[in-house]
mmCIF file of C-alpha atoms in Angstrom:
data_model
loop_
_atom_site.group_PDB
_atom_site.id
_atom_site.type_symbol
_atom_site.label_atom_id
_atom_site.label_comp_id
_atom_site.label_asym_id
_atom_site.label_seq_id
_atom_site.Cartn_x
_atom_site.Cartn_y
_atom_site.Cartn_z
ATOM 1 C CA PHE C 44 -10.117 88.087 -56.655
ATOM 2 C CA LEU C 45 -12.792 90.773 -56.431
ATOM 3 C CA LYS C 46 -11.935 93.999 -54.599
ATOM 4 C CA GLY C 47 -13.864 97.094 -53.617
ATOM 5 C CA HIS C 48 -16.389 95.666 -51.125
ATOM 6 C CA GLY C 49 -14.216 95.047 -48.064
ATOM 7 C CA GLU C 50 -13.043 91.617 -49.258
ATOM 8 C CA LEU C 51 -10.122 89.769 -47.665
ATOM 9 C CA GLN C 52 -6.715 91.330 -48.229
ATOM 10 C CA GLU C 53 -4.029 89.675 -50.335
ATOM 11 C CA HIS C 54 -2.055 88.370 -47.340
ATOM 12 C CA GLU C 55 -5.228 86.758 -45.972
ATOM 13 C CA THR C 56 -5.690 84.700 -49.142
ATOM 14 C CA MET C 57 -2.011 84.010 -49.850
ATOM 15 C CA ASP C 58 -2.192 80.222 -49.381
ATOM 16 C CA VAL C 59 -5.054 79.965 -51.870
ATOM 17 C CA ARG C 60 -3.331 82.301 -54.312
ATOM 18 C CA ASN C 61 -0.127 80.268 -54.186
ATOM 19 C CA GLY C 62 -2.022 77.055 -54.868
ATOM 20 C CA LEU C 63 -4.007 78.527 -57.755
ATOM 21 C CA SER C 64 -1.001 80.229 -59.318
ATOM 22 C CA ARG C 65 0.456 76.818 -60.175
ATOM 23 C CA TYR C 66 -2.260 76.403 -62.801
ATOM 24 C CA TYR C 67 -3.857 79.828 -63.329
ATOM 25 C CA LEU C 68 -2.984 83.481 -63.706
ATOM 26 C CA VAL C 69 -4.211 85.044 -60.456
ATOM 27 C CA ASP C 70 -5.006 88.757 -60.262
ATOM 28 C CA ASP C 71 -7.226 91.287 -58.476
ATOM 29 C CA VAL C 72 -10.065 93.233 -60.067
ATOM 30 C CA GLU C 73 -12.205 96.152 -58.908
ATOM 31 C CA ILE C 74 -15.355 96.686 -60.951
ATOM 32 C CA GLU C 75 -16.259 100.259 -59.958
ATOM 33 C CA GLY C 76 -19.235 100.184 -62.306
ATOM 34 C CA GLN C 77 -17.105 99.431 -65.386
ATOM 35 C CA ILE C 78 -19.124 97.190 -67.693
ATOM 36 C CA HIS C 79 -16.071 95.428 -69.178
ATOM 37 C CA ALA C 80 -14.177 94.956 -65.895
ATOM 38 C CA LEU C 81 -14.462 91.147 -65.989
ATOM 39 C CA ASP C 82 -14.064 90.604 -69.724
ATOM 40 C CA ASN C 83 -10.599 89.030 -69.377
ATOM 41 C CA SER C 84 -11.543 86.731 -66.475
ATOM 42 C CA ASP C 85 -12.647 83.107 -66.530
ATOM 43 C CA ALA C 86 -13.506 82.854 -62.830
ATOM 44 C CA LEU C 87 -14.177 85.339 -60.050
ATOM 45 C CA ILE C 88 -13.526 84.749 -56.336
ATOM 46 C CA ILE C 89 -15.565 86.899 -53.950
ATOM 47 C CA ALA C 90 -13.834 86.358 -50.599
ATOM 48 C CA GLN C 91 -15.772 87.543 -47.538
ATOM 49 C CA PRO C 92 -17.075 90.947 -48.621
ATOM 50 C CA LYS C 93 -18.160 93.263 -45.818
ATOM 51 C CA ASN C 94 -19.507 96.274 -47.719
ATOM 52 C CA ARG C 95 -22.703 96.687 -49.700
ATOM 53 C CA PHE C 96 -22.627 95.976 -53.460
ATOM 54 C CA SER C 97 -23.860 98.655 -55.850
ATOM 55 C CA GLU C 98 -26.456 97.749 -58.469
ATOM 56 C CA LYS C 99 -23.938 98.482 -61.230
ATOM 57 C CA ASP C 100 -21.348 96.093 -59.784
ATOM 58 C CA LYS C 101 -24.024 93.435 -59.353
ATOM 59 C CA PHE C 102 -25.074 93.859 -62.970
ATOM 60 C CA VAL C 103 -21.494 93.375 -64.207
ATOM 61 C CA ILE C 104 -21.141 90.178 -62.158
ATOM 62 C CA ASP C 105 -24.548 88.965 -63.336
ATOM 63 C CA GLN C 106 -23.649 89.463 -66.985
ATOM 64 C CA PHE C 107 -20.315 87.725 -66.387
ATOM 65 C CA ILE C 108 -22.284 84.681 -65.190
ATOM 66 C CA MET C 109 -24.770 84.916 -68.061
ATOM 67 C CA ASN C 110 -21.814 84.699 -70.470
ATOM 68 C CA GLY C 111 -20.399 81.543 -68.872
ATOM 69 C CA GLY C 112 -18.198 82.986 -66.141
ATOM 70 C CA LYS C 113 -17.699 81.042 -62.921
ATOM 71 C CA VAL C 114 -18.080 82.690 -59.508
ATOM 72 C CA LEU C 115 -17.027 81.399 -56.093
ATOM 73 C CA TRP C 116 -19.070 83.200 -53.449
ATOM 74 C CA PHE C 117 -17.463 83.060 -49.994
ATOM 75 C CA VAL C 118 -20.069 85.193 -48.260
ATOM 76 C CA ASP C 119 -20.860 85.727 -44.577
ATOM 77 C CA PRO C 120 -24.481 86.912 -44.313
ATOM 78 C CA MET C 121 -23.774 87.811 -40.663
ATOM 79 C CA LEU C 122 -21.134 90.076 -39.126
ATOM 80 C CA VAL C 123 -19.716 89.226 -35.696
ATOM 81 C CA ASN C 124 -17.617 91.620 -33.614
ATOM 82 C CA ARG C 125 -15.079 89.216 -32.140
ATOM 83 C CA ASP C 126 -13.224 91.935 -30.240
ATOM 84 C CA SER C 127 -16.333 92.660 -28.168
ATOM 85 C CA LEU C 128 -16.680 88.970 -27.334
ATOM 86 C CA TYR C 129 -13.057 88.758 -26.195
ATOM 87 C CA ARG C 130 -13.242 91.954 -24.109
ATOM 88 C CA THR C 131 -16.702 91.644 -22.561
ATOM 89 C CA GLY C 132 -17.699 88.007 -23.002
ATOM 90 C CA GLN C 133 -20.639 88.922 -25.211
ATOM 91 C CA THR C 134 -21.388 90.142 -28.714
ATOM 92 C CA PHE C 135 -24.080 89.912 -31.379
ATOM 93 C CA GLY C 136 -24.255 88.557 -34.904
ATOM 94 C CA MET C 137 -25.985 91.080 -37.158
ATOM 95 C CA SER C 138 -27.111 90.876 -40.777
ATOM 96 C CA ALA C 139 -24.407 92.118 -43.140
ATOM 97 C CA ASN C 140 -26.921 93.465 -45.697
ATOM 98 C CA LEU C 141 -24.554 93.129 -48.639
ATOM 99 C CA ASN C 142 -27.336 93.693 -51.201
ATOM 100 C CA ILE C 143 -26.644 90.377 -52.933
ATOM 101 C CA GLU C 144 -28.353 87.846 -50.655
ATOM 102 C CA LYS C 145 -32.060 88.455 -51.218
ATOM 103 C CA ASP C 146 -32.167 89.056 -54.948
ATOM 104 C CA MET C 147 -29.002 88.034 -56.782
ATOM 105 C CA ILE C 148 -27.859 84.787 -55.145
ATOM 106 C CA TYR C 149 -31.470 83.891 -54.420
ATOM 107 C CA LYS C 150 -32.310 84.221 -58.116
ATOM 108 C CA TYR C 151 -29.555 81.735 -58.994
ATOM 109 C CA GLY C 152 -30.960 79.150 -56.568
ATOM 110 C CA VAL C 153 -29.732 79.620 -52.985
ATOM 111 C CA ARG C 154 -31.030 81.666 -50.067
ATOM 112 C CA LEU C 155 -28.321 82.863 -47.652
ATOM 113 C CA ASN C 156 -30.059 83.090 -44.284
ATOM 114 C CA SER C 157 -29.405 85.756 -41.655
ATOM 115 C CA ASP C 158 -28.614 83.298 -38.886
ATOM 116 C CA ILE C 159 -25.706 81.640 -37.113
ATOM 117 C CA ILE C 160 -25.358 77.883 -36.722
ATOM 118 C CA ILE C 161 -24.413 76.316 -33.413
ATOM 119 C CA ASP C 162 -23.348 72.689 -33.449
ATOM 120 C CA LYS C 163 -22.491 70.098 -30.836
ATOM 121 C CA ASP C 164 -19.827 68.860 -33.264
ATOM 122 C CA CYS C 165 -17.529 71.850 -33.098
ATOM 123 C CA ALA C 166 -13.976 73.159 -32.850
ATOM 124 C CA PRO C 167 -12.341 74.608 -29.713
ATOM 125 C CA LEU C 168 -11.890 78.225 -28.630
ATOM 126 C CA TYR C 169 -9.628 79.784 -26.030
ATOM 127 C CA VAL C 170 -11.754 81.617 -23.455
ATOM 128 C CA PRO C 171 -9.842 84.063 -21.223
ATOM 129 C CA GLY C 172 -10.340 83.344 -17.533
ATOM 130 C CA HIS C 173 -12.051 79.979 -18.013
ATOM 131 C CA PRO C 174 -10.655 77.173 -15.784
ATOM 132 C CA LEU C 175 -10.138 74.901 -18.787
ATOM 133 C CA GLY C 176 -8.695 77.630 -20.974
ATOM 134 C CA THR C 177 -9.828 76.008 -24.222
ATOM 135 C CA VAL C 178 -13.413 74.786 -24.550
ATOM 136 C CA GLU C 179 -15.712 73.406 -27.212
ATOM 137 C CA TRP C 180 -17.231 76.430 -28.935
ATOM 138 C CA TYR C 181 -20.617 75.657 -30.464
ATOM 139 C CA PHE C 182 -20.300 78.636 -32.817
ATOM 140 C CA TYR C 183 -17.394 76.883 -34.610
ATOM 141 C CA PRO C 184 -19.219 73.984 -36.352
ATOM 142 C CA THR C 185 -17.141 71.156 -37.794
ATOM 143 C CA LEU C 186 -18.780 70.718 -41.161
ATOM 144 C CA GLU C 187 -19.644 67.365 -42.682
ATOM 145 C CA ARG C 188 -18.593 66.648 -46.263
ATOM 146 C CA GLU C 189 -20.991 65.281 -48.825
ATOM 147 C CA SER C 190 -19.898 62.514 -51.206
ATOM 148 C CA HIS C 191 -18.759 64.677 -54.118
ATOM 149 C CA PRO C 192 -15.424 64.919 -55.979
ATOM 150 C CA ILE C 193 -14.849 68.424 -54.576
ATOM 151 C CA THR C 194 -15.191 67.370 -50.929
ATOM 152 C CA LYS C 195 -14.415 63.643 -51.026
ATOM 153 C CA ASN C 196 -11.518 62.426 -48.838
ATOM 154 C CA ILE C 197 -10.777 65.802 -47.266
ATOM 155 C CA ASP C 198 -10.415 66.455 -43.541
ATOM 156 C CA PRO C 199 -13.287 67.901 -41.499
ATOM 157 C CA ILE C 200 -13.845 71.583 -42.219
ATOM 158 C CA LYS C 201 -13.742 74.009 -39.317
ATOM 159 C CA SER C 202 -16.125 76.957 -39.741
ATOM 160 C CA GLU C 203 -16.553 80.072 -37.610
ATOM 161 C CA TYR C 204 -19.937 81.748 -37.150
ATOM 162 C CA ALA C 205 -21.330 80.050 -40.238
ATOM 163 C CA SER C 206 -24.791 80.789 -41.607
ATOM 164 C CA SER C 207 -27.186 78.331 -43.177
ATOM 165 C CA ALA C 208 -27.915 78.203 -46.890
ATOM 166 C CA GLU C 209 -31.211 77.024 -48.335
ATOM 167 C CA ILE C 210 -31.883 75.669 -51.816
ATOM 168 C CA VAL C 211 -34.729 77.515 -53.545
ATOM 169 C CA ASN C 212 -36.462 77.237 -56.894
ATOM 170 C CA ALA C 213 -36.113 73.450 -56.681
ATOM 171 C CA SER C 214 -38.348 73.054 -59.734
ATOM 172 C CA ASP C 215 -35.799 74.844 -61.941
ATOM 173 C CA LEU C 216 -34.514 71.959 -64.076
ATOM 174 C CA ASP C 217 -31.911 74.142 -65.807
ATOM 175 C CA VAL C 218 -29.779 74.413 -62.654
ATOM 176 C CA THR C 219 -28.341 71.489 -60.701
ATOM 177 C CA LYS C 220 -28.022 72.269 -56.983
ATOM 178 C CA THR C 221 -25.587 70.177 -54.911
ATOM 179 C CA VAL C 222 -24.895 70.523 -51.182
ATOM 180 C CA LEU C 223 -21.141 70.234 -50.540
ATOM 181 C CA LEU C 224 -20.853 71.023 -46.828
ATOM 182 C CA LYS C 225 -23.390 70.976 -44.020
ATOM 183 C CA ALA C 226 -23.666 71.135 -40.258
ATOM 184 C CA SER C 227 -24.253 67.930 -38.317
ATOM 185 C CA TYR C 228 -27.583 66.562 -37.152
ATOM 186 C CA ASN C 229 -26.721 68.000 -33.716
ATOM 187 C CA SER C 230 -27.055 71.614 -34.814
ATOM 188 C CA ARG C 231 -29.534 74.449 -34.615
ATOM 189 C CA ILE C 232 -29.683 78.108 -35.627
ATOM 190 C CA PHE C 233 -29.816 81.483 -33.887
ATOM 191 C CA LYS C 234 -31.576 84.058 -36.037
ATOM 192 C CA SER C 235 -30.381 87.656 -36.436
ATOM 193 C CA PRO C 236 -29.680 89.450 -34.177
ATOM 194 C CA ALA C 237 -27.914 86.426 -32.679
ATOM 195 C CA ARG C 238 -26.662 86.782 -29.112
ATOM 196 C CA ILE C 239 -23.202 85.237 -28.639
ATOM 197 C CA ASN C 240 -22.117 84.825 -25.025
ATOM 198 C CA TYR C 241 -19.503 82.796 -23.173
ATOM 199 C CA SER C 242 -22.272 81.535 -20.866
ATOM 200 C CA ILE C 243 -23.246 79.014 -23.560
ATOM 201 C CA ILE C 244 -20.202 77.001 -22.424
ATOM 202 C CA ASP C 245 -21.786 76.200 -19.073
ATOM 203 C CA VAL C 246 -25.369 75.659 -20.228
ATOM 204 C CA GLU C 247 -25.426 73.351 -23.233
ATOM 205 C CA PRO C 248 -28.206 74.284 -25.681
ATOM 206 C CA LYS C 249 -30.899 71.743 -26.467
ATOM 207 C CA PHE C 250 -29.961 69.751 -29.529
ATOM 208 C CA ASN C 251 -32.057 67.040 -31.206
ATOM 209 C CA ASP C 252 -35.288 68.866 -30.371
ATOM 210 C CA GLY C 253 -36.942 68.015 -33.671
ATOM 211 C CA THR C 254 -36.147 71.334 -35.355
ATOM 212 C CA THR C 255 -32.406 70.976 -35.772
ATOM 213 C CA GLY C 256 -29.730 69.544 -37.946
ATOM 214 C CA ASP C 257 -28.191 69.087 -41.372
ATOM 215 C CA TYR C 258 -28.125 72.767 -42.307
ATOM 216 C CA PRO C 259 -26.380 73.275 -45.683
ATOM 217 C CA VAL C 260 -23.452 75.696 -45.567
ATOM 218 C CA ALA C 261 -21.879 75.305 -49.027
ATOM 219 C CA VAL C 262 -23.854 74.699 -52.217
ATOM 220 C CA MET C 263 -22.696 74.301 -55.814
ATOM 221 C CA LEU C 264 -24.915 75.527 -58.651
ATOM 222 C CA GLU C 265 -24.384 74.329 -62.220
ATOM 223 C CA GLY C 266 -26.371 74.952 -65.362
ATOM 224 C CA LYS C 267 -28.094 77.689 -67.318
ATOM 225 C CA PHE C 268 -29.025 80.599 -65.072
ATOM 226 C CA THR C 269 -31.677 83.271 -65.353
ATOM 227 C CA SER C 270 -30.337 86.795 -64.967
ATOM 228 C CA ALA C 271 -30.977 88.458 -61.631
ATOM 229 C CA PHE C 272 -31.806 91.576 -63.653
ATOM 230 C CA GLU C 273 -34.437 89.954 -65.839
ATOM 231 C CA ASN C 274 -37.330 92.376 -66.369
ATOM 232 C CA ARG C 275 -35.731 95.137 -64.342
ATOM 233 C CA GLY C 276 -33.152 97.839 -64.848
ATOM 234 C CA ILE C 277 -30.144 98.953 -62.851
#
């Protein structure tokens, strides 16, 4: 598990760690610009970073991938202040600006968009003071699973303030790009800065307006990648 960029704490990933530790040696690593920081790792999990990546750390991760390392990117391109929503009934989703979205991940084949998906197929949320107490919260999309061994026969996936992902460089035959999870047809996006307000409960947004639906949320990339630092320094 990568550290040093505001990633999830150990107790927040304990269930995953316990499951992985049955088959793998699980540890934490902080790069801090050290070129050999990942030399003893086979796979790297980047779990919800909140702080900007330095160019040196990006270069170390890039070279890890170029040498066959596997990376699981669990990245939120948008930051949402949930405390403000709970206290005032309103908040905003703002771009996280992690310094990996527009060059690094894009170079490998996926654009992480600065938006938030709302979906008619969604999970509930407790709203203080609302007569029903718990309501359908469009900002918690229930993601659809594609027919793939990774996602086959699993329960619906609840997401919270998810952003859309977009496959790019489709002509790159060296990299296979597979959508694993996506929002339903009854979904649309709010671009950054995205206003999030309890009033959406009482006025249902327009779905099925011809510009909505099927937004990818999780994508798997396999193959031979081009370095994000090709033809440029650090």
